[in-house]
mmCIF file of C-alpha atoms in Angstrom:
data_model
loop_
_atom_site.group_PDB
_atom_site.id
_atom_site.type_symbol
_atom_site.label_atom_id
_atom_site.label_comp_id
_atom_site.label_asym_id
_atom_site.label_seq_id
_atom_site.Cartn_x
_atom_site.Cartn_y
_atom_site.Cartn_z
ATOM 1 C CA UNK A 1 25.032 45.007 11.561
ATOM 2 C CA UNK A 2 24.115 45.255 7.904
ATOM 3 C CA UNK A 3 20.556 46.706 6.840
ATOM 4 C CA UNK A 4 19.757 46.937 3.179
ATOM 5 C CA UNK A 5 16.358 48.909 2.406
ATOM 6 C CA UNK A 6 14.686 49.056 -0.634
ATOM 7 C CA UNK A 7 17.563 49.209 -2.796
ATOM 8 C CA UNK A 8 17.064 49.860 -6.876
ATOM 9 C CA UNK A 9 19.998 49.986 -9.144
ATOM 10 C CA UNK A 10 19.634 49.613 -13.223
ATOM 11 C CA UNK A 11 22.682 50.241 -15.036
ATOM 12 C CA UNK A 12 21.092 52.515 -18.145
ATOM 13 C CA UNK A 13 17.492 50.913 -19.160
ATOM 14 C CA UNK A 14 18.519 47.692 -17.058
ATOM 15 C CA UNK A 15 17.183 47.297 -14.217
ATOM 16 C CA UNK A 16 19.191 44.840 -11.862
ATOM 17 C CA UNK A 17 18.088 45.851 -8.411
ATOM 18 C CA UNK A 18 14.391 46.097 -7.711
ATOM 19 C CA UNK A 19 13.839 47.072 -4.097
ATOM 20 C CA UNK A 20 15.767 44.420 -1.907
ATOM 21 C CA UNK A 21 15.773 44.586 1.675
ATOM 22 C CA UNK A 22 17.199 42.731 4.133
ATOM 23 C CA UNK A 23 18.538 42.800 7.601
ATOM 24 C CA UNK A 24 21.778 40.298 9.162
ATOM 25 C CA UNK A 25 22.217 40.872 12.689
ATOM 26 C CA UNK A 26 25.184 41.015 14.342
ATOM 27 C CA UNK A 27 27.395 38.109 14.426
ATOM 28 C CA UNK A 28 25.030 36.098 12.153
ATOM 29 C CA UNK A 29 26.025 34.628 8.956
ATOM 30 C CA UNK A 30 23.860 35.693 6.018
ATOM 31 C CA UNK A 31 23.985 33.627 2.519
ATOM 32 C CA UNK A 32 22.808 35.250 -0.526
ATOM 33 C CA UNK A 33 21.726 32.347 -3.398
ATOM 34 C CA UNK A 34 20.815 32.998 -7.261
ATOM 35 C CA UNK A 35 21.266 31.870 -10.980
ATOM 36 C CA UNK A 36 23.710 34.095 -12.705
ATOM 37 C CA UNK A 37 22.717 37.231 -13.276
ATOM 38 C CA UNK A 38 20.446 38.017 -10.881
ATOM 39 C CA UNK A 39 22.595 40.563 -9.303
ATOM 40 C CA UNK A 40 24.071 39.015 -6.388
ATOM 41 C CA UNK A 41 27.833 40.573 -7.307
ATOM 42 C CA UNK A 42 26.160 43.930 -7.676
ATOM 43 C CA UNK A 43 24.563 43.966 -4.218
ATOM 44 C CA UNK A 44 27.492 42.867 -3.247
ATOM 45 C CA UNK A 45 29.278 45.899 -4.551
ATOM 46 C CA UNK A 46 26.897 48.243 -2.378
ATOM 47 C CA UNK A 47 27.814 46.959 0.905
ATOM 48 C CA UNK A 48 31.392 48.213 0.691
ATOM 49 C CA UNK A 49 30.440 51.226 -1.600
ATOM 50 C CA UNK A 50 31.897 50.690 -4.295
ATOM 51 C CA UNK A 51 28.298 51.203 -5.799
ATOM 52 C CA UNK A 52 25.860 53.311 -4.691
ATOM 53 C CA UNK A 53 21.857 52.594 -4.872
ATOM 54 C CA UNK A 54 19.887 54.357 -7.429
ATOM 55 C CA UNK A 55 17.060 54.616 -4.790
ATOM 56 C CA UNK A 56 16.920 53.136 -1.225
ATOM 57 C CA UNK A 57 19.930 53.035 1.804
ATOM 58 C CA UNK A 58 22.747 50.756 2.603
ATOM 59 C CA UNK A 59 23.204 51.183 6.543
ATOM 60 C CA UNK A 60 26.867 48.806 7.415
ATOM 61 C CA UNK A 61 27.930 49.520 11.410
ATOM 62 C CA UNK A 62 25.204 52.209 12.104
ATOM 63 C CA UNK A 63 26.829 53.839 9.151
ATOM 64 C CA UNK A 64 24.400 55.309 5.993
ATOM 65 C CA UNK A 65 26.895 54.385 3.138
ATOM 66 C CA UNK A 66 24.974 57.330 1.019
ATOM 67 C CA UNK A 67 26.051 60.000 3.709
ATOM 68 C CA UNK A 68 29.800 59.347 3.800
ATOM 69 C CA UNK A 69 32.686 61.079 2.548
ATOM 70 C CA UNK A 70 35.561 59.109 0.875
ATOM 71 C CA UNK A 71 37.698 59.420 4.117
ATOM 72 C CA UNK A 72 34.540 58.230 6.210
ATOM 73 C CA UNK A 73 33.786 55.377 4.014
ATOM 74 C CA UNK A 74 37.900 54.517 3.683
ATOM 75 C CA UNK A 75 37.743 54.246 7.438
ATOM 76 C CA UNK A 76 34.540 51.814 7.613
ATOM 77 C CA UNK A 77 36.380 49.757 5.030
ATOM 78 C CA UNK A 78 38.933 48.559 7.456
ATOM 79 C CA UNK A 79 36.314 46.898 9.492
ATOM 80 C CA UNK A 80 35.117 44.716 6.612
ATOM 81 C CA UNK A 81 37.187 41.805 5.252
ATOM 82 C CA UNK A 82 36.446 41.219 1.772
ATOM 83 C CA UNK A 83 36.967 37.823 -0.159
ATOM 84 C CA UNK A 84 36.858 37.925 -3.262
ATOM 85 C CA UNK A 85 35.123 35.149 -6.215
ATOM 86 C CA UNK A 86 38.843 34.989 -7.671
ATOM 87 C CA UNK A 87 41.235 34.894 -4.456
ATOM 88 C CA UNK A 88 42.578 38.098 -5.884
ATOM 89 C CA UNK A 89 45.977 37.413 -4.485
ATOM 90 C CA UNK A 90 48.936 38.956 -6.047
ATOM 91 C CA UNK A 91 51.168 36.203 -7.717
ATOM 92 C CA UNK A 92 54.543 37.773 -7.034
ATOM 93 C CA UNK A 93 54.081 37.844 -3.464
ATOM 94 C CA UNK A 94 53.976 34.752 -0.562
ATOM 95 C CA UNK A 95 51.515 33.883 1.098
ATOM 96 C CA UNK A 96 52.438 35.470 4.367
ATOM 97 C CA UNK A 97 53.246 38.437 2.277
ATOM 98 C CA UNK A 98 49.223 38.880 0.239
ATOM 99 C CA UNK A 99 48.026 38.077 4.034
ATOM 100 C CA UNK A 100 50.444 41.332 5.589
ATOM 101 C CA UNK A 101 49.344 43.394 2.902
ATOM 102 C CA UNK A 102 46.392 44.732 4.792
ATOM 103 C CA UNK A 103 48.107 45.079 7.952
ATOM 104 C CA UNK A 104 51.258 46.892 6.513
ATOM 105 C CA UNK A 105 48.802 49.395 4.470
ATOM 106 C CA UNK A 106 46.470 50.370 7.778
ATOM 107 C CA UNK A 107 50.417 51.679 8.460
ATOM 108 C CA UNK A 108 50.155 52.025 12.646
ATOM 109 C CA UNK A 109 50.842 48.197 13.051
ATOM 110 C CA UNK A 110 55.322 47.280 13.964
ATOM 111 C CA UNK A 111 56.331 44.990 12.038
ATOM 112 C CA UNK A 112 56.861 42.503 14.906
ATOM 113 C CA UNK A 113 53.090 43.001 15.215
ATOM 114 C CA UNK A 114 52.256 42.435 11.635
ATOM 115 C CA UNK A 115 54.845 38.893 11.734
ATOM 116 C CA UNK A 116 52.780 38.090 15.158
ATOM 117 C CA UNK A 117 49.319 38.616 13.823
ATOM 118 C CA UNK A 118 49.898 37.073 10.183
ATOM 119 C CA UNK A 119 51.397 34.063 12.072
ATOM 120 C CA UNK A 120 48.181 33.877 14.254
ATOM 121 C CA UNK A 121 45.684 33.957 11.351
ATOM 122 C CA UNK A 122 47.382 31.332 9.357
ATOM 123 C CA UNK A 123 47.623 29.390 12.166
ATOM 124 C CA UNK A 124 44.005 29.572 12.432
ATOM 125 C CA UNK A 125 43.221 28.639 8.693
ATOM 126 C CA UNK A 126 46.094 25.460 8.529
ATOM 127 C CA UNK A 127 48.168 27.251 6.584
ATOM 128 C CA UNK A 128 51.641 27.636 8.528
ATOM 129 C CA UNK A 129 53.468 25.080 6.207
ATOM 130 C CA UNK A 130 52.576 27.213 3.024
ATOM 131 C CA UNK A 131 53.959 30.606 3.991
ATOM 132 C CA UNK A 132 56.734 30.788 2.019
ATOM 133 C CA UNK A 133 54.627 29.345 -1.236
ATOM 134 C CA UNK A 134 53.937 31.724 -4.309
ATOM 135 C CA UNK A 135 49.893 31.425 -5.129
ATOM 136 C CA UNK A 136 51.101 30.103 -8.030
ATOM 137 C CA UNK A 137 52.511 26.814 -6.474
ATOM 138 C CA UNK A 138 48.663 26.420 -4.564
ATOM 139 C CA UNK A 139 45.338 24.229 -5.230
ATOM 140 C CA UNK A 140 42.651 26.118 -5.696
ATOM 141 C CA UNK A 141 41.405 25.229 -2.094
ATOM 142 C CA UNK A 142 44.331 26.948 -0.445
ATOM 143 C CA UNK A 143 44.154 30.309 -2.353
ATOM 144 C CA UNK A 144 40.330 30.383 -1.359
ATOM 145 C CA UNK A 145 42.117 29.515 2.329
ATOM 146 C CA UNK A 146 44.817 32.254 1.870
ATOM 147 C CA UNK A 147 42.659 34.856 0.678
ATOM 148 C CA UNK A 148 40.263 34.390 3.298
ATOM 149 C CA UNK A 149 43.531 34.895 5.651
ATOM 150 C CA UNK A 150 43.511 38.252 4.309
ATOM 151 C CA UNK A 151 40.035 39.188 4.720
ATOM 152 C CA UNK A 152 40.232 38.252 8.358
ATOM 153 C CA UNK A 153 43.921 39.465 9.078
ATOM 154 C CA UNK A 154 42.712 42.932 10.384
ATOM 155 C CA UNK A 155 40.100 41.235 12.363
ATOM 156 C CA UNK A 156 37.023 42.744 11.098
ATOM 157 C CA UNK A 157 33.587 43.514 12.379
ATOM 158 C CA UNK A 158 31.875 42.480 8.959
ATOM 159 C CA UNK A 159 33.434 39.710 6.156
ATOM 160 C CA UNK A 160 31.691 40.160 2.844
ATOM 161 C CA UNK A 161 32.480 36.685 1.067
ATOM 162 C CA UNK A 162 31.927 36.358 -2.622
ATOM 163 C CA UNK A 163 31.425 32.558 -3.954
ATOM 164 C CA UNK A 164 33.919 31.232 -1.457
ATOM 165 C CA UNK A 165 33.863 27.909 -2.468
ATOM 166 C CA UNK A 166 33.354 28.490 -6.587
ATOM 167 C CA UNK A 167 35.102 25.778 -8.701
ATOM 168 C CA UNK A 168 35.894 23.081 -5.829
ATOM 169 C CA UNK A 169 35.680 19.966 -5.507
ATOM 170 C CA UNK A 170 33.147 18.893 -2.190
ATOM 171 C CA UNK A 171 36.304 17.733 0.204
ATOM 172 C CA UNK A 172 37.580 20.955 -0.805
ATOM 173 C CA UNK A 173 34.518 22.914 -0.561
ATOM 174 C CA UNK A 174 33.820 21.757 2.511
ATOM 175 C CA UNK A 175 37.257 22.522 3.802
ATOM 176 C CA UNK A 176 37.102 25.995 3.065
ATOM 177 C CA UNK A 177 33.442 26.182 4.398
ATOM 178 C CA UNK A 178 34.806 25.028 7.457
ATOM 179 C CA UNK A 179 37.453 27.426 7.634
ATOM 180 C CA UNK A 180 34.780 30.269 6.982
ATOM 181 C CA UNK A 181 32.916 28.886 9.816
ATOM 182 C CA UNK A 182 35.925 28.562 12.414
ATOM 183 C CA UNK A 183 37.410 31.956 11.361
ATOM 184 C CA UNK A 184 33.996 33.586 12.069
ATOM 185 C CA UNK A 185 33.228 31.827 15.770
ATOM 186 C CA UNK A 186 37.116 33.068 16.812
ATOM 187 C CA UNK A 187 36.781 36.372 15.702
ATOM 188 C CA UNK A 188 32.962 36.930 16.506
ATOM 189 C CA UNK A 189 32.379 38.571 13.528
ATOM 190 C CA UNK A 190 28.945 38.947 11.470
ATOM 191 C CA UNK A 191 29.124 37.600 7.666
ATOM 192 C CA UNK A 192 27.667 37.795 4.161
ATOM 193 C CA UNK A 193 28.379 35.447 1.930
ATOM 194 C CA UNK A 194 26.874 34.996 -1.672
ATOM 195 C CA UNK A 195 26.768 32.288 -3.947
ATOM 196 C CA UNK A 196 25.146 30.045 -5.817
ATOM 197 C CA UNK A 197 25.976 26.948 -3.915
ATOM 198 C CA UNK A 198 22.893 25.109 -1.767
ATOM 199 C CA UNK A 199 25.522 22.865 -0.010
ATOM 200 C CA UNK A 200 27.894 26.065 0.804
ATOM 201 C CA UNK A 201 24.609 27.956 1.905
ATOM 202 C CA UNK A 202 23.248 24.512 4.019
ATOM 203 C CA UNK A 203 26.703 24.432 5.325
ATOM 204 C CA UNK A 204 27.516 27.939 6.823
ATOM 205 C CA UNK A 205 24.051 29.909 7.150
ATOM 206 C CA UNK A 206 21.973 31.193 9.780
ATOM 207 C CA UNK A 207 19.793 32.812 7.507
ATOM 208 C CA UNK A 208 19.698 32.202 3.705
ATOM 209 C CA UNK A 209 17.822 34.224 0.780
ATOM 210 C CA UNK A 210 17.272 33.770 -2.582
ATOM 211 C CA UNK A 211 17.819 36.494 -5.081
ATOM 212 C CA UNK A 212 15.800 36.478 -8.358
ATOM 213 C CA UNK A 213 15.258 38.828 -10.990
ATOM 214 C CA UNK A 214 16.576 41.397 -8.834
ATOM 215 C CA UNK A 215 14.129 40.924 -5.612
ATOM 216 C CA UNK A 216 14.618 38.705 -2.337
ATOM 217 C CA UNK A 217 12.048 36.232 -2.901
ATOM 218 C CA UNK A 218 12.474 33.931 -0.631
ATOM 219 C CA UNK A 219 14.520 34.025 3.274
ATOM 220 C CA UNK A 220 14.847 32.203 6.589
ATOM 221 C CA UNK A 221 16.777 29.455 8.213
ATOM 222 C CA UNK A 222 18.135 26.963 6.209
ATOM 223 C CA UNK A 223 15.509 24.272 7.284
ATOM 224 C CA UNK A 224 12.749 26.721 6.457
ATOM 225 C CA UNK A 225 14.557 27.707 3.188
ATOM 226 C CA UNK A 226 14.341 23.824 1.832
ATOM 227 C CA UNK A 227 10.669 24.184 2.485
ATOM 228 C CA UNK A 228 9.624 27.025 0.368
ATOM 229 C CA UNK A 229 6.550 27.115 -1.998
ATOM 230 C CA UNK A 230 8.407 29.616 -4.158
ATOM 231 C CA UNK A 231 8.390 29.022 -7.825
ATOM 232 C CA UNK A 232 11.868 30.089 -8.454
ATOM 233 C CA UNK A 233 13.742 28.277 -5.108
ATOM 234 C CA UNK A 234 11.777 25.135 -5.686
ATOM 235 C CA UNK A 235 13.217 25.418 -9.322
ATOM 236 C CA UNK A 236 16.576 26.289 -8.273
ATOM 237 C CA UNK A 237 16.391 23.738 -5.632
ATOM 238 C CA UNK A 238 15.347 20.611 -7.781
ATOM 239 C CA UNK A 239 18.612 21.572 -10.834
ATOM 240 C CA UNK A 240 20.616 21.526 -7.773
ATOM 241 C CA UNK A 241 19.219 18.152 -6.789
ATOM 242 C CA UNK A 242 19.561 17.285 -9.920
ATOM 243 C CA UNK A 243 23.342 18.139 -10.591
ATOM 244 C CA UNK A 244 24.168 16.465 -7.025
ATOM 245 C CA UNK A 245 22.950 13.095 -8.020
ATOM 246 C CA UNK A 246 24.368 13.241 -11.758
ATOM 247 C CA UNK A 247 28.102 13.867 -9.718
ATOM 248 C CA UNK A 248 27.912 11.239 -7.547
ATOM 249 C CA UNK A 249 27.152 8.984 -10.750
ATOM 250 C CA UNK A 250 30.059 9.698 -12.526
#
């Protein structure tokens, strides 16, 4: 569903993308690990073209992001749901309004079919009760939860999820991991996720790989992925260790 081949992107004389390639098929869930700053948010960018490789092809659907027009790649957009690191939800509006949004702008849908589906996806992600709510009034789990009701409200082929779980708790994480995981086995849809998370990736992936210095180093199943010889995922692996047992100390 999603084939990335030998991408390179450097942003003047920096060089963040060094010829990653990777494959997720369809209705797999992908995971994408790394420090900061190894580029994860800008491959991220590529898959929904909002950037566009300096060398190498992004292929998303059977489509070659390079080769289309802005109407083609408008069109491909509505079959990706995109979360985004900061919820990205719009504060004056409820939550059953951010979660329309999508479905009012594709502009075909009645609104009796917009209330019906809106109602059905927060349904889906426990979120009935808060409909009404400004994001304001909402934990930081539930506008990870609402804006992942967006992403899926058009029912796409692909989600693209960026750090879906950043800055929460581990009940809460693993609440909204859950969700993820739910969401995608209803829908049937294939996902990429990225963050920097072991017990997100553990939690949701069929396959995970680890970014560094702007190459995949390291990918596989999750038990496979724990195993790895590699310099950098051991390293990243043991700081992780390392911050799990200092939390459960405190």
């Amino acid at each position: 569903m999603i084939h990335v081949e030998d991408v390179w992107k450097s942003f003047g004389d920096l060089p963040v993308l060094r010829g990653v390639s990777f494959d997720v098929p369809e209705g797999s869930t992908f995971v994408l690990l790394g420090r900061s700053g190894s580029g994860k948010s800008v491959l991220f960018r590529h898959l929904d073209g909002l950037l566009q490789p300096d060398r190498g092809r992004v292929v998303v659907d059977g489509h070659d992001l390079g080769h289309l027009g802005a109407r083609e790649l408008e069109e491909l957009r509505r079959e990706l749901g995109i979360q985004f690191q900061g919820s990205a939800l719009f504060d004056s509006l409820s939550v059953f309004d951010n979660v329309a949004m999508p479905l009012r702008e594709i502009g075909h849908l009645k609104p009796a079919a917009v209330r019906a589906r809106v109602k059905e996806t927060l349904e889906l992600l426990g979120l009935t009760a808060a409909a009404e709510e400004l994001p304001g009034s909402l934990s930081g789990g539930m506008m990870k939860r609402v804006a992942f009701a967006r992403a899926i409200a058009l029912k796409p082929k692909i989600l693209l999820s960026d750090e879906p779980a950043a800055g929460l708790d581990p009940i809460t994480s693993k609440a909204v991991e859950d969700a993820i995981t739910a969401a995608k086995r209803t829908l049937g849809c294939t996902a990429f996720v990225i963050t920097f998370s072991l017990a997100t990736a553990f939690h949701i992936a069929d396959v995970v790989a680890f970014l560094d210095e702007g190459r995949i180093v390291e990918q596989g199943p999750p038990d496979a992925f724990r195993r790895s010889r590699n310099s950098a995922v051991r390293a990243f692996l043991h700081s992780w260790l390392e911050r799990e047992e200092a939390s459960r100390a405190v």
